[in-house]
Short mmCIF file of C-alpha atoms and ligand atoms in Angstrom, two decimals:
data_model
loop_
_atom_site.label_atom_id
_atom_site.label_comp_id
_atom_site.label_asym_id
_atom_site.label_seq_id
_atom_site.Cartn_x
_atom_site.Cartn_y
_atom_site.Cartn_z
CA UNK A 1 0.14 16.48 14.60
CA UNK A 2 -2.23 14.20 12.69
CA UNK A 3 -0.77 12.99 9.36
CA UNK A 4 -3.28 11.40 6.82
CA UNK A 5 -1.55 9.10 4.54
CA UNK A 6 -2.48 6.63 1.74
CA UNK A 7 0.01 3.81 2.62
CA UNK A 8 -0.22 1.69 -0.49
CA UNK A 9 0.09 3.47 -4.03
CA UNK A 10 1.69 2.04 -7.32
CA UNK A 11 3.08 4.30 -9.74
CA UNK A 12 3.87 3.66 -13.57
CA UNK A 13 7.07 2.01 -12.45
CA UNK A 14 4.97 -0.86 -11.61
CA UNK A 15 3.94 -2.27 -15.01
CA UNK A 16 0.19 -2.32 -14.00
CA UNK A 17 -0.20 1.24 -12.80
CA UNK A 18 -0.61 4.33 -14.81
CA UNK A 19 -0.11 6.78 -12.10
CA UNK A 20 2.86 9.49 -13.13
CA UNK A 21 4.96 11.19 -10.17
CA UNK A 22 2.89 14.51 -11.08
CA UNK A 23 -0.45 12.47 -10.84
CA UNK A 24 0.85 11.18 -7.25
CA UNK A 25 1.27 14.51 -5.98
CA UNK A 26 -1.66 16.14 -7.52
CA UNK A 27 -4.24 13.65 -6.39
CA UNK A 28 -2.69 13.16 -2.80
CA UNK A 29 -2.88 17.19 -2.36
CA UNK A 30 -6.45 17.23 -3.65
CA UNK A 31 -7.48 14.46 -1.33
CA UNK A 32 -5.82 16.43 1.61
CA UNK A 33 -3.54 13.89 2.22
CA UNK A 34 -0.33 15.13 4.06
CA UNK A 35 2.12 11.90 2.89
CA UNK A 36 1.75 9.03 0.45
CA UNK A 37 3.61 6.00 0.58
CA UNK A 38 4.84 4.73 -3.00
CA UNK A 39 4.94 0.89 -3.17
CA UNK A 40 5.86 -0.37 -6.48
CA UNK A 41 6.13 -4.02 -7.09
CA UNK A 42 9.49 -5.46 -6.34
CA UNK A 43 11.33 -2.18 -6.61
CA UNK A 44 12.23 0.54 -4.29
CA UNK A 45 14.27 2.71 -6.79
CA UNK A 46 11.09 4.51 -8.10
CA UNK A 47 9.92 5.70 -4.64
CA UNK A 48 13.05 6.98 -3.79
CA UNK A 49 13.38 8.76 -6.98
CA UNK A 50 10.06 10.28 -6.67
CA UNK A 51 10.93 11.48 -3.38
CA UNK A 52 13.76 13.50 -4.32
CA UNK A 53 11.49 15.18 -7.08
CA UNK A 54 9.09 16.64 -4.86
CA UNK A 55 8.31 18.63 -1.49
CA UNK A 56 5.34 16.72 -0.86
CA UNK A 57 6.31 14.18 1.84
CA UNK A 58 6.60 10.48 0.19
CA UNK A 59 7.16 7.64 2.38
CA UNK A 60 9.47 5.33 0.26
CA UNK A 61 8.25 1.57 0.15
CA UNK A 62 8.02 -1.50 -1.75
CA UNK A 63 5.38 -4.40 -2.25
CA UNK A 64 7.34 -7.64 -1.91
CA UNK A 65 6.22 -10.65 -4.07
CA UNK A 66 6.89 -13.21 -1.16
CA UNK A 67 6.74 -17.13 -1.75
CA UNK A 68 3.58 -16.66 0.69
CA UNK A 69 2.02 -13.68 -0.57
CA UNK A 70 2.21 -10.00 -1.06
CA UNK A 71 4.16 -7.78 1.65
CA UNK A 72 4.51 -4.00 2.14
CA UNK A 73 7.77 -2.65 3.28
CA UNK A 74 7.88 1.13 4.39
CA UNK A 75 10.80 2.95 4.77
CA UNK A 76 13.00 0.68 3.09
CA UNK A 77 16.27 1.77 2.08
CA UNK A 78 17.49 -1.25 0.14
CA UNK A 79 15.92 -3.70 -2.53
CA UNK A 80 14.22 -6.76 -0.97
CA UNK A 81 14.57 -9.90 -2.88
CA UNK A 82 11.27 -11.37 -4.11
CA UNK A 83 10.36 -15.25 -3.80
CA UNK A 84 11.38 -15.70 -0.07
CA UNK A 85 9.12 -16.73 2.40
CA UNK A 86 6.94 -14.51 4.23
CA UNK A 87 9.00 -15.06 7.52
CA UNK A 88 12.32 -14.17 5.75
CA UNK A 89 10.80 -10.99 3.69
CA UNK A 90 9.96 -9.52 7.12
CA UNK A 91 13.12 -10.02 8.58
CA UNK A 92 14.98 -8.38 5.46
CA UNK A 93 12.29 -5.55 5.67
CA UNK A 94 13.23 -4.97 9.08
CA UNK A 95 17.37 -5.19 8.23
CA UNK A 96 16.46 -2.70 5.59
CA UNK A 97 15.49 -0.24 8.30
CA UNK A 98 11.71 -0.63 7.22
CA UNK A 99 8.52 -1.94 8.92
CA UNK A 100 6.40 -4.89 7.30
CA UNK A 101 2.76 -4.55 6.38
CA UNK A 102 0.82 -7.53 5.87
CA UNK A 103 -1.18 -5.97 2.98
CA UNK A 104 -4.86 -7.14 1.82
CA UNK A 105 -4.18 -10.48 3.56
CA UNK A 106 -7.65 -11.87 2.76
CA UNK A 107 -8.29 -10.32 -0.65
CA UNK A 108 -8.99 -12.67 -3.74
CA UNK A 109 -7.06 -12.63 -6.90
CA UNK A 110 -4.31 -10.32 -5.08
CA UNK A 111 -1.75 -12.92 -3.87
CA UNK A 112 -2.90 -12.65 -0.23
CA UNK A 113 -1.07 -14.01 2.69
CA UNK A 114 -3.81 -15.33 4.51
CA UNK A 115 -2.58 -17.63 7.31
CA UNK A 116 1.04 -16.61 6.64
CA UNK A 117 0.10 -13.22 8.66
CA UNK A 118 2.01 -13.94 12.05
CA UNK A 119 3.13 -11.51 15.04
CA UNK A 120 6.29 -10.67 13.32
CA UNK A 121 4.54 -7.98 11.19
CA UNK A 122 4.33 -4.44 12.22
CA UNK A 123 0.90 -3.79 10.97
CA UNK A 124 -1.91 -5.26 9.23
CA UNK A 125 -3.67 -3.39 6.40
CA UNK A 126 -7.44 -3.75 7.41
CA UNK A 127 -8.64 -1.51 4.66
CA UNK A 128 -7.62 -1.92 1.18
CA UNK A 129 -9.84 -0.13 -1.02
CA UNK A 130 -9.21 -2.49 -3.91
CA UNK A 131 -9.65 -5.59 -2.35
CA UNK A 132 -12.51 -7.89 -3.20
CA UNK A 133 -14.86 -8.91 -1.54
CA UNK A 134 -14.30 -5.80 0.39
CA UNK A 135 -16.49 -6.34 3.30
CA UNK A 136 -15.39 -10.11 3.76
CA UNK A 137 -11.57 -9.19 3.45
CA UNK A 138 -11.58 -6.20 5.73
CA UNK A 139 -13.39 -8.21 8.54
CA UNK A 140 -10.90 -11.08 8.22
CA UNK A 141 -7.91 -8.58 8.15
CA UNK A 142 -9.47 -6.96 11.33
CA UNK A 143 -9.77 -10.16 13.12
CA UNK A 144 -6.05 -11.18 12.45
CA UNK A 145 -4.97 -7.53 13.51
CA UNK A 146 -6.88 -8.38 16.86
CA UNK A 147 -5.36 -11.51 17.26
CA UNK A 148 -1.84 -10.65 17.16
CA UNK A 149 -2.52 -7.30 18.50
CA UNK A 150 -1.11 -5.50 15.57
CA UNK A 151 -1.52 -1.97 14.56
CA UNK A 152 -3.98 -1.24 11.70
CA UNK A 153 -3.47 0.50 8.56
CA UNK A 154 -5.41 1.43 5.54
CA UNK A 155 -4.46 2.26 2.09
CA UNK A 156 -5.98 2.13 -1.66
CA UNK A 157 -3.68 -0.14 -3.68
CA UNK A 158 -4.15 2.62 -6.26
CA UNK A 159 -3.17 1.87 -9.83
CA UNK A 160 -5.10 5.14 -11.35
CA UNK A 161 -4.69 8.42 -9.82
CA UNK A 162 -8.28 9.68 -8.81
CA UNK A 163 -8.12 6.52 -6.57
CA UNK A 164 -5.76 7.91 -4.35
CA UNK A 165 -6.86 9.14 -1.00
CA UNK A 166 -10.34 6.66 -1.08
CA UNK A 167 -8.75 5.19 2.19
CA UNK A 168 -6.01 6.31 4.21
CA UNK A 169 -4.27 6.35 7.68
CA UNK A 170 -4.52 8.93 10.37
CA UNK A 171 -1.29 8.65 12.02
CA UNK A 172 -0.19 10.67 15.10
CA UNK A 173 3.20 11.90 14.13
CA UNK A 174 5.46 14.59 13.06
CA UNK A 175 5.80 15.31 9.13
CA UNK A 176 8.84 12.90 8.49
CA UNK A 177 9.20 9.26 7.43
CA UNK A 178 11.03 8.32 10.49
CA UNK A 179 8.16 9.64 12.80
CA UNK A 180 5.68 8.19 10.53
CA UNK A 181 6.90 4.65 10.83
CA UNK A 182 7.93 4.80 14.52
CA UNK A 183 4.20 6.09 15.22
CA UNK A 184 2.57 3.11 13.10
CA UNK A 185 4.81 0.61 14.90
CA UNK A 186 3.40 1.44 18.27
CA UNK A 187 0.02 1.75 17.05
CA UNK A 188 -0.56 5.73 16.95
CA UNK A 189 -2.45 5.26 14.01
CA UNK A 190 -6.10 4.63 12.70
CA UNK A 191 -7.49 3.13 9.34
CA UNK A 192 -9.93 5.41 7.35
CA UNK A 193 -12.11 5.48 4.46
CA UNK A 194 -13.32 2.44 2.40
CA UNK A 195 -14.08 0.55 -0.73
CA UNK A 196 -13.94 2.15 -4.36
CA UNK A 197 -16.81 3.56 -5.60
CA UNK A 198 -17.90 1.08 -8.37
CA UNK A 199 -17.35 4.06 -11.00
CA UNK A 200 -13.80 4.04 -10.05
CA UNK A 201 -13.61 0.30 -10.08
CA UNK A 202 -14.89 0.05 -13.70
CA UNK A 203 -12.84 3.11 -14.58
CA UNK A 204 -9.69 1.62 -13.11
CA UNK A 205 -10.44 -1.47 -15.18
CA UNK A 206 -10.76 -0.14 -18.41
CA UNK A 207 -7.61 2.02 -18.01
CA UNK A 208 -5.74 -1.30 -17.55
CA UNK A 209 -7.38 -2.50 -20.60
CA UNK A 210 -6.47 0.62 -22.89
CA UNK A 211 -3.11 0.39 -21.52
CA UNK A 212 -2.74 -3.26 -22.36
CA UNK A 213 -3.96 -2.62 -25.71
CA UNK A 214 -1.37 0.33 -26.17
CA UNK A 215 1.32 -1.75 -25.13
CA UNK A 216 0.46 -4.79 -27.39
ZN1 LIG B 301 -0.84 -6.53 -3.71
ZN1 LIG B 302 -0.37 -2.94 -4.31
#
């Protein structure tokens, strides 16, 4: 079957997101996704906990702050330490049973991998709806995916519910996490969608400001 999955979403277990587990499922269904990856910063527990709470297919993930830039691990079953080299981080993700995605490799202001993308990765996130400048970052990501002949995926990097699903990956797989990651690894996937509309970008930011003021 064809799976539609946003492969890069943060929940309120990431300090910078306001997406509750309920929002996550609500907006994923509203956008007609069939699965969604939870990729909170440097933690796996939130994704595993949310996966237990719902029948909707949650792909447990993590976004690791490696020394060389952000790396998304999908289907990891243990925590991955931050601050290691990109190479070591990819190895640790593989040891944890997961696949390593070079997320937003050329976006500005996002701690991007840039020249640290290598053939060791399992896929490149060629569409990241929140990346800036969107067109340039997407084109460079596309080029590096071609250079290393790596599968291409898409995600929103959502920190605010309505953003979920603006980009998604169509995957030729069964409705299970194992099947989805296997299919991505062999390139049976296609990135879809695009940049956040300006309204969502602005709302996203005003939400951050409100959250910041509330927490002060
Ligand atoms: Zn990131
Ligand atoms: Zn992210």
